[in-house]
CSV table of C-alpha atoms and ligand atoms in Angstrom, one decimal:
chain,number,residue,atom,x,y,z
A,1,UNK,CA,5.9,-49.2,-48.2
A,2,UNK,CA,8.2,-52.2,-47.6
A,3,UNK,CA,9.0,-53.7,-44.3
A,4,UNK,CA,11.8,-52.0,-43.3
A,5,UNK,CA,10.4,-48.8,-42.8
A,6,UNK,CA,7.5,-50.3,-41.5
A,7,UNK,CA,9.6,-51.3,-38.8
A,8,UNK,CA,11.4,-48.4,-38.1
A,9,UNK,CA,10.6,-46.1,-34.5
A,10,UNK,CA,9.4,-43.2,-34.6
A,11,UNK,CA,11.8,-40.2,-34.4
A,12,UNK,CA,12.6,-38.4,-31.2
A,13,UNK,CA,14.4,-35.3,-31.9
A,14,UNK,CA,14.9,-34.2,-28.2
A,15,UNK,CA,18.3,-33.4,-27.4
A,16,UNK,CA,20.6,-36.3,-27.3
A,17,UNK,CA,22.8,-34.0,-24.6
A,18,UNK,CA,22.2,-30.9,-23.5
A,19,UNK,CA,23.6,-28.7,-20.6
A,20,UNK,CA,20.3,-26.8,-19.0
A,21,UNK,CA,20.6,-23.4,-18.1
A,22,UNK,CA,18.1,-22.1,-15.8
A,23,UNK,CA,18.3,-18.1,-16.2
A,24,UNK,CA,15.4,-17.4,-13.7
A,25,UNK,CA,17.3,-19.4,-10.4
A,26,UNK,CA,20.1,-17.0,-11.9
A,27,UNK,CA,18.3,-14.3,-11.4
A,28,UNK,CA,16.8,-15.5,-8.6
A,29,UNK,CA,20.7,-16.5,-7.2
A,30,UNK,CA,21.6,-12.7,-8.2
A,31,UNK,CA,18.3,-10.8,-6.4
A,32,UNK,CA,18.6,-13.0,-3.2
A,33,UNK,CA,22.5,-12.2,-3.0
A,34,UNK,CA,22.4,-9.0,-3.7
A,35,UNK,CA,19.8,-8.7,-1.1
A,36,UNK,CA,22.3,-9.4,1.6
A,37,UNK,CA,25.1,-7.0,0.7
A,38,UNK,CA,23.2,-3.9,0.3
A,39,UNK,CA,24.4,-1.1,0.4
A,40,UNK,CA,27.3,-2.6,-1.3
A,41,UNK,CA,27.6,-3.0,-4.8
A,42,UNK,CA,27.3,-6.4,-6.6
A,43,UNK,CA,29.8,-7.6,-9.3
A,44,UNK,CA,28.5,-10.9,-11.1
A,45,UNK,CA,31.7,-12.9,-11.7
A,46,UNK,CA,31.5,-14.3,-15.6
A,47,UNK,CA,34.7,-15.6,-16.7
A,48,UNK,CA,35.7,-19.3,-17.6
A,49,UNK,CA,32.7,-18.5,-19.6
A,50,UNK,CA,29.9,-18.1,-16.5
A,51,UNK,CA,31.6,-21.1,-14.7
A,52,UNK,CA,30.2,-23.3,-17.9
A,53,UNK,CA,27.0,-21.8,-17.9
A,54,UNK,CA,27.3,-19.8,-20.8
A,55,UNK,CA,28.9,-15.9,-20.4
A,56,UNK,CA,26.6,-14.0,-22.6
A,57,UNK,CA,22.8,-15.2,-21.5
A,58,UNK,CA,24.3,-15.3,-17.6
A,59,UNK,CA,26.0,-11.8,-17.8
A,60,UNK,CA,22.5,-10.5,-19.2
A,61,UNK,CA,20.4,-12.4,-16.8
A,62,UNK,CA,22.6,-10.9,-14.0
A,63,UNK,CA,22.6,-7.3,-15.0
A,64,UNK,CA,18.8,-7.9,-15.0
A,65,UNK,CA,18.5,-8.6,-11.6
A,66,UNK,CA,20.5,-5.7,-10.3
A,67,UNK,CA,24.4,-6.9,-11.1
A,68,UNK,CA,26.3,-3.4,-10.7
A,69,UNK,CA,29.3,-4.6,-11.9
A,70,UNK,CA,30.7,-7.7,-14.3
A,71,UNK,CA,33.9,-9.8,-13.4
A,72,UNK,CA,36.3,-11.7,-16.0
A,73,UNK,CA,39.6,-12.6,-15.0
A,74,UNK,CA,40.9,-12.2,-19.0
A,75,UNK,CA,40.4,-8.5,-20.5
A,76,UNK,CA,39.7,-11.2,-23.8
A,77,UNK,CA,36.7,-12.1,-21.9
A,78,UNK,CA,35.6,-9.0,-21.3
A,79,UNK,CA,36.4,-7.5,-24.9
A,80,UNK,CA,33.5,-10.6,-25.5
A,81,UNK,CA,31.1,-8.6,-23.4
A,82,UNK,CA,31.7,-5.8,-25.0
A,83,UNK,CA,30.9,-6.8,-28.6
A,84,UNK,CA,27.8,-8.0,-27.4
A,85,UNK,CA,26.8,-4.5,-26.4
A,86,UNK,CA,27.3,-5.0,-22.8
A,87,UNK,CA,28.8,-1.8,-22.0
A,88,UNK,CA,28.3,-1.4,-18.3
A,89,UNK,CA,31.3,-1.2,-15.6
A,90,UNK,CA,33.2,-4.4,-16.3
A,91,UNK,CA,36.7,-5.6,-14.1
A,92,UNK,CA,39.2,-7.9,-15.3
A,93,UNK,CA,42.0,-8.6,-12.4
A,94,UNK,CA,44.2,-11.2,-14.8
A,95,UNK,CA,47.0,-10.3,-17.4
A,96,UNK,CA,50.2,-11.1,-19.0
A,97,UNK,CA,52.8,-9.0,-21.1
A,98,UNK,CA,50.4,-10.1,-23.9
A,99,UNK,CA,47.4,-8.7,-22.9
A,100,UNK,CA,45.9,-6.1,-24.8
A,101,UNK,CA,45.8,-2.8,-22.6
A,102,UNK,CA,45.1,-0.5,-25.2
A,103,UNK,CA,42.1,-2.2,-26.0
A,104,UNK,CA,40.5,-2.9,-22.9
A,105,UNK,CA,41.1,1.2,-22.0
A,106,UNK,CA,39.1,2.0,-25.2
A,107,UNK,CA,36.5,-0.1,-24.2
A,108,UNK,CA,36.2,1.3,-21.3
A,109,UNK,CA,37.1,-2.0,-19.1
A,110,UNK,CA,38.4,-1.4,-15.4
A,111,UNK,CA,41.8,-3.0,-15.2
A,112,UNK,CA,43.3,-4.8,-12.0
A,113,UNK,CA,47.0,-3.7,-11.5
A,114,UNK,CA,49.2,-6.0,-8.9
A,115,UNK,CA,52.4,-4.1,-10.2
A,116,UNK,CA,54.2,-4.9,-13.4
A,117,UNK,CA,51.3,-3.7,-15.3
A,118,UNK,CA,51.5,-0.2,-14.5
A,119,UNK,CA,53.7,1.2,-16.6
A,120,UNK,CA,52.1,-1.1,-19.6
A,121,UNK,CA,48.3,0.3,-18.7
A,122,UNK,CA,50.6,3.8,-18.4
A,123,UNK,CA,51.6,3.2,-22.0
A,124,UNK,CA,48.4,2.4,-23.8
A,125,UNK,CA,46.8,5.2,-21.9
A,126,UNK,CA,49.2,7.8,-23.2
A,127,UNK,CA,48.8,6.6,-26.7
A,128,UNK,CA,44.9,6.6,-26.6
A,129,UNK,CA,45.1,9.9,-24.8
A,130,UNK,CA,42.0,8.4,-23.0
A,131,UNK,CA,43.1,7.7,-18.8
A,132,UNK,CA,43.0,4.0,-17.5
A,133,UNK,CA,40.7,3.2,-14.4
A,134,UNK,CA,42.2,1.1,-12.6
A,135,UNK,CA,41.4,-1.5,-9.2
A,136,UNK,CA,45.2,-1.8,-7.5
A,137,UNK,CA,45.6,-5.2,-6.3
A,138,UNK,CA,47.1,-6.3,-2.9
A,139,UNK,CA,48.2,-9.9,-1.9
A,140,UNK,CA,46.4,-9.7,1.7
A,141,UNK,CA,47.8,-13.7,2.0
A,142,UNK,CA,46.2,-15.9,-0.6
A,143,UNK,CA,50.0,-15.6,-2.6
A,144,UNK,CA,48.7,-15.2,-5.8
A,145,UNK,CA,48.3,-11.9,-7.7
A,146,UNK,CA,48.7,-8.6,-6.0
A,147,UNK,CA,51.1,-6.8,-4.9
A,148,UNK,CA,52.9,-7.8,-1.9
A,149,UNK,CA,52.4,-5.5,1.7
A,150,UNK,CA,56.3,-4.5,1.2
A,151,UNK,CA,56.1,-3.1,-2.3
A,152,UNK,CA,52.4,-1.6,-1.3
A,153,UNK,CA,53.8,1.7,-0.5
A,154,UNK,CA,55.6,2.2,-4.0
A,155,UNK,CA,53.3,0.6,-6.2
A,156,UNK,CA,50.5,3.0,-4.2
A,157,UNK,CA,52.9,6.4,-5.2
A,158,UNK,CA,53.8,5.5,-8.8
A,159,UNK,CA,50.0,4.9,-9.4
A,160,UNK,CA,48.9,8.6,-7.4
A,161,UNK,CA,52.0,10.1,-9.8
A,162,UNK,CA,50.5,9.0,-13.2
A,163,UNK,CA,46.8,9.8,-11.7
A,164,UNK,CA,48.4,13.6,-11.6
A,165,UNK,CA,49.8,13.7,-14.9
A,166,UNK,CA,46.1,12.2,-15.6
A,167,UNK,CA,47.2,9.2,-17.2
A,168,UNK,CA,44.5,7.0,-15.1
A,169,UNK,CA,42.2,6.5,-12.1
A,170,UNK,CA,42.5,4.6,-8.7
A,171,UNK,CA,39.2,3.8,-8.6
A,172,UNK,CA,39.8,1.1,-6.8
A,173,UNK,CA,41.4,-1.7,-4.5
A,174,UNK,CA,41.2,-4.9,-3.8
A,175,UNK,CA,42.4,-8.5,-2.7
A,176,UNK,CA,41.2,-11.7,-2.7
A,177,UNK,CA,40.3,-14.1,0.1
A,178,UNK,CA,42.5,-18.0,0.6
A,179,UNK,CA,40.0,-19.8,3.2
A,180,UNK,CA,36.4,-18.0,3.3
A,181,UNK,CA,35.0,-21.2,2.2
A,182,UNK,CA,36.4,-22.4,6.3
A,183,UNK,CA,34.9,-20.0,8.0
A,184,UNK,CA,36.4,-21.1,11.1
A,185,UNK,CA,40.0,-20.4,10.1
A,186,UNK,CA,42.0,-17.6,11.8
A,187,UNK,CA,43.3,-16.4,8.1
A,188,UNK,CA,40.5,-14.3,6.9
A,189,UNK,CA,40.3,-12.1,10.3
A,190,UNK,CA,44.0,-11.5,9.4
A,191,UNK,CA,43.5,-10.6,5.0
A,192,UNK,CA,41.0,-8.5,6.2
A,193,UNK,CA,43.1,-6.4,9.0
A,194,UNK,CA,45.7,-6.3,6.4
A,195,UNK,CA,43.3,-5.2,3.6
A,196,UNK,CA,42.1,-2.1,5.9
A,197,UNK,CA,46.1,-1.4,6.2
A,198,UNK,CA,46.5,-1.3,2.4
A,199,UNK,CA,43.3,1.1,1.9
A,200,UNK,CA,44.4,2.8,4.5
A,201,UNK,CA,47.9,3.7,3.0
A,202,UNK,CA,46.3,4.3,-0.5
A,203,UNK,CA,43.6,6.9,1.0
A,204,UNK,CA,46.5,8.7,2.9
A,205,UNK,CA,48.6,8.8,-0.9
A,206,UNK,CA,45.5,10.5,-2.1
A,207,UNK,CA,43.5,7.9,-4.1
A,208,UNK,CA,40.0,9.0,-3.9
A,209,UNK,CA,38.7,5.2,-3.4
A,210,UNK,CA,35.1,4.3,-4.6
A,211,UNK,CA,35.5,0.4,-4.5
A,212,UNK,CA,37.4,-1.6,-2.3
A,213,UNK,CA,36.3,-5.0,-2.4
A,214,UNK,CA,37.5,-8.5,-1.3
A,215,UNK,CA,34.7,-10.9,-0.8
A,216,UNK,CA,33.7,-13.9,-2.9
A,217,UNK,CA,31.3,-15.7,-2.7
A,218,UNK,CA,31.9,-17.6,0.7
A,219,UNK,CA,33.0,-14.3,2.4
A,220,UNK,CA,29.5,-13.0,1.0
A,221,UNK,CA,27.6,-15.7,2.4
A,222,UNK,CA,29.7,-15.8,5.9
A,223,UNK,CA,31.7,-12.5,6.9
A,224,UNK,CA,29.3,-9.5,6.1
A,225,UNK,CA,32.3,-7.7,7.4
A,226,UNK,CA,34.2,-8.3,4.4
A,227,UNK,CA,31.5,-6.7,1.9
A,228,UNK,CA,33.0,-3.3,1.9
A,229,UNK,CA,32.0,-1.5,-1.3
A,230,UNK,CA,31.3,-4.5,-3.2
A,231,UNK,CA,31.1,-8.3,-3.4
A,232,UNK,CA,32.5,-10.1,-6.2
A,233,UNK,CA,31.0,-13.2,-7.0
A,234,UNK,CA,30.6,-16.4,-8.9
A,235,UNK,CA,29.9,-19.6,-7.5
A,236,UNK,CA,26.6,-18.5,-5.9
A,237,UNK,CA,24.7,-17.4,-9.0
A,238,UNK,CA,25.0,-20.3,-11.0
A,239,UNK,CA,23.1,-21.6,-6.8
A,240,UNK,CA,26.1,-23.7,-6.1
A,241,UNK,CA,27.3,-23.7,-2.2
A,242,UNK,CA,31.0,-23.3,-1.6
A,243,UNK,CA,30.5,-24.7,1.7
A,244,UNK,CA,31.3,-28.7,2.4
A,245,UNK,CA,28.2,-28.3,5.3
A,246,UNK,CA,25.8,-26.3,4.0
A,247,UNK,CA,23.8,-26.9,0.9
A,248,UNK,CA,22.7,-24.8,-1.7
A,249,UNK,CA,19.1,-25.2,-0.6
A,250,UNK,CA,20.1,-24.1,3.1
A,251,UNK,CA,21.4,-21.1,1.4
A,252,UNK,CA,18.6,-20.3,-0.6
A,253,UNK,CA,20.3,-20.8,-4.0
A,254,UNK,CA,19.0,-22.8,-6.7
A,255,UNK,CA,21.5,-24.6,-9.0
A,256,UNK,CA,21.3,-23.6,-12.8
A,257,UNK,CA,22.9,-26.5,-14.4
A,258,UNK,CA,21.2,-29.7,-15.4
A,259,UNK,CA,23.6,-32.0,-17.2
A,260,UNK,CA,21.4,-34.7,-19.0
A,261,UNK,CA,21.7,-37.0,-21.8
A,262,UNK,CA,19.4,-39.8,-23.0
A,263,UNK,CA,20.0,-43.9,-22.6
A,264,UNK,CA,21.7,-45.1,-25.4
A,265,UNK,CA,21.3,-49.3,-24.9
A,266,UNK,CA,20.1,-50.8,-22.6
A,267,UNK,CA,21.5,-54.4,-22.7
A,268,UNK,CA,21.0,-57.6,-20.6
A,269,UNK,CA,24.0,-59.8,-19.6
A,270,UNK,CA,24.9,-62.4,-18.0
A,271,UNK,CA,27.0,-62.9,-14.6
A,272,UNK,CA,30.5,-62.3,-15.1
A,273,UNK,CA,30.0,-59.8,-17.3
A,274,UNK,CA,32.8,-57.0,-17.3
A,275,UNK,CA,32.2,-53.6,-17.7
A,276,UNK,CA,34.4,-50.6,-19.9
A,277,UNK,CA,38.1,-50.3,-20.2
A,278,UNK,CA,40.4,-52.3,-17.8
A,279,UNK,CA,37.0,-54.6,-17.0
A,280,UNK,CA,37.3,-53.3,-13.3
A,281,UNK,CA,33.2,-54.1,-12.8
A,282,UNK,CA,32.2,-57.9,-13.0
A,283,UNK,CA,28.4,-57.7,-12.8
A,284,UNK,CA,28.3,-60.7,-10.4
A,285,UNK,CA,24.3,-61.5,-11.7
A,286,UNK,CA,22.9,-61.8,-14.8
A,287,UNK,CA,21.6,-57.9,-15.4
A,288,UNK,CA,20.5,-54.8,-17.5
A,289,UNK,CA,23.4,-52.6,-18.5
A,290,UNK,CA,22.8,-49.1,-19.8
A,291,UNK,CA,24.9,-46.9,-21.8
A,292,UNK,CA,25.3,-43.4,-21.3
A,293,UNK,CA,26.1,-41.3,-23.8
A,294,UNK,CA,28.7,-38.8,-21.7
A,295,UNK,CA,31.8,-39.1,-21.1
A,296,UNK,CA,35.6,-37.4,-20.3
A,297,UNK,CA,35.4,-35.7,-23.7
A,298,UNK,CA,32.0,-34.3,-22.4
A,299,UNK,CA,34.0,-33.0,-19.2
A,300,UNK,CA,32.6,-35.4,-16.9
A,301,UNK,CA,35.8,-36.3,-14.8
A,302,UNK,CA,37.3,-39.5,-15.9
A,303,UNK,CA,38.1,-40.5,-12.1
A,304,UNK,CA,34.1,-40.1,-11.2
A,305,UNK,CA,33.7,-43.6,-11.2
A,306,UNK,CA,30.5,-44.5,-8.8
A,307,UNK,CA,29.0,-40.6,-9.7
A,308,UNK,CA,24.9,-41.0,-10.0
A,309,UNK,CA,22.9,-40.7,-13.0
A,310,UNK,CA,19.3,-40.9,-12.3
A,311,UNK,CA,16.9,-42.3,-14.6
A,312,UNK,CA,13.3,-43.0,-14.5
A,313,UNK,CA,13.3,-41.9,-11.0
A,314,UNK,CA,16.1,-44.2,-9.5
A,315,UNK,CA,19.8,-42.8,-9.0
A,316,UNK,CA,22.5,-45.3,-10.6
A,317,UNK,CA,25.9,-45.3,-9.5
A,318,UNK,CA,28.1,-45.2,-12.8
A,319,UNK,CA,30.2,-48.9,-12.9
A,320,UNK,CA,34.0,-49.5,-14.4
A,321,UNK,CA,35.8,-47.0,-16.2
A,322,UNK,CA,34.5,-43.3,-17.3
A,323,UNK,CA,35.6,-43.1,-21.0
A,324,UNK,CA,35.8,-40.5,-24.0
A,325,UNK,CA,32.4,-40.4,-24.9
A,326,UNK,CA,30.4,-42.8,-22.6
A,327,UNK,CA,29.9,-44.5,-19.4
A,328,UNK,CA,27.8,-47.1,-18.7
A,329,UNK,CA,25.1,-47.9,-15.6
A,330,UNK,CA,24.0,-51.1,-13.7
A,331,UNK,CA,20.0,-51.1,-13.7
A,332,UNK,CA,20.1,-54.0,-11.1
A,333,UNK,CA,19.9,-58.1,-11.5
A,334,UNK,CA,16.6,-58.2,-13.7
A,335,UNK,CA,12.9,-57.4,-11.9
A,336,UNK,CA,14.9,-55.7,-8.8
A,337,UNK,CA,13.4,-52.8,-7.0
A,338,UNK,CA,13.6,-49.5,-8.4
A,339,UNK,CA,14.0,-50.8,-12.2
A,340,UNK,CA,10.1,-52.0,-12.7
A,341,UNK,CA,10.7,-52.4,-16.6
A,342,UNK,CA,13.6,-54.4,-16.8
A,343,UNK,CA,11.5,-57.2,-17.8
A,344,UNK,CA,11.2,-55.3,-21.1
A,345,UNK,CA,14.0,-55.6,-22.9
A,346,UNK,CA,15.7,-51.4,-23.9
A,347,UNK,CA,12.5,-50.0,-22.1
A,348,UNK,CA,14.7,-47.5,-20.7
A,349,UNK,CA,16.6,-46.7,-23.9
A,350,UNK,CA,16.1,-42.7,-24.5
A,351,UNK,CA,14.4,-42.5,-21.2
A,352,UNK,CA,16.2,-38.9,-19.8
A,353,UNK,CA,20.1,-39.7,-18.4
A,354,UNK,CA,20.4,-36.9,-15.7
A,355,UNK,CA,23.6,-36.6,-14.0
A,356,UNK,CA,23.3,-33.6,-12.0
A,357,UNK,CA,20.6,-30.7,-11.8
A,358,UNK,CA,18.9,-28.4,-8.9
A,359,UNK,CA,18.0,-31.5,-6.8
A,360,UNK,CA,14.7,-31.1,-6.9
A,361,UNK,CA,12.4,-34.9,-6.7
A,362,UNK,CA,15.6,-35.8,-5.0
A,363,UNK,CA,17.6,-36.1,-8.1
A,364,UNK,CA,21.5,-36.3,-8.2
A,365,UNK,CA,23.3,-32.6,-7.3
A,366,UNK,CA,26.5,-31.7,-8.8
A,367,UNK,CA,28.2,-32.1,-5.2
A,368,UNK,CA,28.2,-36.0,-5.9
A,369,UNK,CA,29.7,-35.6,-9.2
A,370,UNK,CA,32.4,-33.4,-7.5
A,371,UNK,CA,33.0,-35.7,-4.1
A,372,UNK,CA,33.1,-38.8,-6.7
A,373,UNK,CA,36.1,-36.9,-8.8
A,374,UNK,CA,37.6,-35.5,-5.3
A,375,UNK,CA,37.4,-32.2,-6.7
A,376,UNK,CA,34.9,-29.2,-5.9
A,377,UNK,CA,31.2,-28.4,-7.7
A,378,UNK,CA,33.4,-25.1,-9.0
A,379,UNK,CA,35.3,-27.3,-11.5
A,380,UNK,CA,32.9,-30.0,-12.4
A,381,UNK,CA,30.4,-27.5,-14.1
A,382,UNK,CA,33.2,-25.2,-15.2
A,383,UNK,CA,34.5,-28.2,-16.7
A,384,UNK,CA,31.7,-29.7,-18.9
A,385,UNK,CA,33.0,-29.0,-22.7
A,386,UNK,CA,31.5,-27.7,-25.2
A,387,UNK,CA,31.2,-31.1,-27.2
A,388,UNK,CA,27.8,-30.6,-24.7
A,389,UNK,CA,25.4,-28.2,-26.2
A,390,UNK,CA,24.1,-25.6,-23.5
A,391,UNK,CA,20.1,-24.9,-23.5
A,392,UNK,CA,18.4,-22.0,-21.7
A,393,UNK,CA,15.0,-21.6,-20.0
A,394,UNK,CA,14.8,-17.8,-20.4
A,395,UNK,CA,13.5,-15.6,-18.2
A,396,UNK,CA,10.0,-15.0,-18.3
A,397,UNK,CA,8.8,-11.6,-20.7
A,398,UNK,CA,9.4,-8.3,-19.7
A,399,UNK,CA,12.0,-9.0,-16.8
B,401,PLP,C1,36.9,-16.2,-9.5
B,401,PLP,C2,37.0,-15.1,-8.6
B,401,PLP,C3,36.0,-14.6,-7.8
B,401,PLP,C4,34.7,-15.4,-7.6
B,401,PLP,O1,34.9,-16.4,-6.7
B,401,PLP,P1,33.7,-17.3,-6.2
B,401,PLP,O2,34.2,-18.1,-5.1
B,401,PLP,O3,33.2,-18.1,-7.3
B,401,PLP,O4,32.6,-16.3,-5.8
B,401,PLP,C5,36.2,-13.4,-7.1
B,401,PLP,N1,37.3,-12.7,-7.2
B,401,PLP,C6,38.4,-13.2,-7.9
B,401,PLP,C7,39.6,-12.3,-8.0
B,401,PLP,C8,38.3,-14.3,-8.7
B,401,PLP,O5,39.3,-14.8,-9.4
């Protein structure tokens, strides 16, 4: 044996990055929402693959704890579900002249109309011979998709008239909500007066309605009023709040993303030293640097400057510029609180690099990521690419 190998470490083959999925606070996010709507019906919102999370393991984890329904915005996303085998009820509310009715009507996929679509949904049905089912869409005030109040009326007969020649189903309608996360604001009194108008008109046309539905996840959590047949929602079952006041802990949710990597150098320098592109962080003491293996490739915003990464029980603010692939960490001016090692020089290299996670030992929450990128916990975890490996803690057997 010669001396180099004599002096080389031992191996770690942990993961050098790794997105954690917690399935069971899913499921526990699913049961303890769906709790509150009851009677209604519960639609686990999966698309953008499961906010980041990971579409197929969430969708199953959600059916298991009592998901009625699955959500995609893209009828490619729920084409996905359905070559897994997930063949319950399944919505998507999002197309384009492109989109592929034909298949999503032999798959059995619900289809949101706002309009245009019709007479395309119309057209694959008649070639399948096999009626579309679809959830008409009204524009209640957010001024996105869904038909407007003043072509309600027409949109409302032309569907009832190809529902008689039995070309498809109005099983449905639906709208979506601009400021439930504010639950103070005036708005969502007034979507919701105008969404009993529009369900109104379509029961009088003769749609034989089983699912009207207009609340995400805010409007679950904060207007029970708005639950009607069903809730559709995301944000809550990966435990995230959508609230700027109220925790996820305060609402019972438990986050399922831990983003972690592992120190890659841990390196002392001297006063003066500057830190990553632009040199925007001087340390202004000699100190321990350490490098952290994440970076805007990864998703983690580029802008988060001053986000916390927690290692070996202390929270780090991240210094200078976030780059492609890393960022980089001030331990402190050498022997200071909180860093009891630094005397040692790389004692924290590999030690776990965790950015955000469910909070718990006081450790960094996505929120901080988001409020250091001036952006909401919605797009941070959505965001995190897939350069970043996800990894699942499954639920236990049999559930
Ligand atoms: C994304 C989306 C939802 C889920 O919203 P959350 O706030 O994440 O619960 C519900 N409905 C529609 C139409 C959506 O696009």
């Amino acid at each position: 044996m010669n001396s180099t190998q004599d002096r080389q470490p031992a191996r770690d083959f942990a993961p050098e990055r790794q997105a954690i999925i917690d399935l069971p606070a899913i499921f526990h996010n699913v049961r303890c929402l769906r709790s509150m709507v009851a009677p209604a019906k519960f639609m686990a919102v999966v698309k953008a693959d499961a906010y980041g999370h990971g579409m197929l393991p969430v969708a199953r984890t959600a059916l298991a704890a009592g998901a009625d329904w699955l959500g995609t915005a893209h009828v490619s996303e729920a084409l996905q579900l359905r070559g897994a085998g997930l063949d319950g009820p399944v919505l998507a509310w999002l197309h384009t002249p492109s989109t592929d009715f034909g298949a999503a009507i032999a798959q059995g996929i619900d289809l949101g109309c706002s309009g245009w679509e019709l007479e395309h949904i119309v057209a694959a049905a008649r070639e399948l011979e096999r009626p579309a089912r679809i959830h008409l869409k009204i524009d209640t005030g957010l001024g996105r998709n869904g038909s407007s109040m003043a072509d309600w009326d027409d949109l409302v007969s032309r569907a009832i008239a190809f529902q008689d020649d039995g070309l498809l189903r109005v099983v449905g309608v639906f709208s979506h909500l601009a400021v439930a996360d504010e639950p103070h604001r005036p708005e969502t009194d007034q979507q919701l007066e105008c969404f009993r108008q529009a369900v109104a008109i379509a029961e009088d046309a003769g749609a034989d309605l089983q699912l009207r539905h207009i609340a995400n996840t805010p409007a679950t959590l904060s207007r029970p009023d708005s639950h009607f047949d069903m809730v559709r929602v995301g944000l809550g079952i990966y435990g995230l709040s959508p609230f700027d006041d109220q925790t996820s802990a305060a609402l019972g949710l438990r986050p399922a993303m831990t983003l972690q990597t592992r120190v890659a150098l841990c390196k002392d320098v001297p006063a003066g030293q500057g830190v990553s592109y632009g040199l925007h962080y001087v340390a202004d003491a000699p100190t321990t640097l350490g490098l952290i293996p994440l970076g805007y490739a990864d998703g983690v915003p580029r802008v988060a400057t001053g986000g916390p990464v927690r290692v070996n029980g202390t929270t780090y603010p991240v210094v200078g510029r976030i780059a492609m692939d890393q960022m980089v960490i001030d331990f402190g001016p050498r022997g200071r609180d909180g860093f009891a090692d630094a005397e040692v020089p790389g004692s924290a290299l590999g030690a776990a690099a965790v950015l955000f996670g469910n909070g718990d030992d006081g450790g960094p929450l996505v929120e901080q990521w988001a409020e250091a990128a001036g952006t909401i916990n919605y797009e941070v975890v959505t965001r995190i690419s897939q350069r970043v490996p996800r990894t699942y803690i499954d639920l236990p057997e049999g559930a």
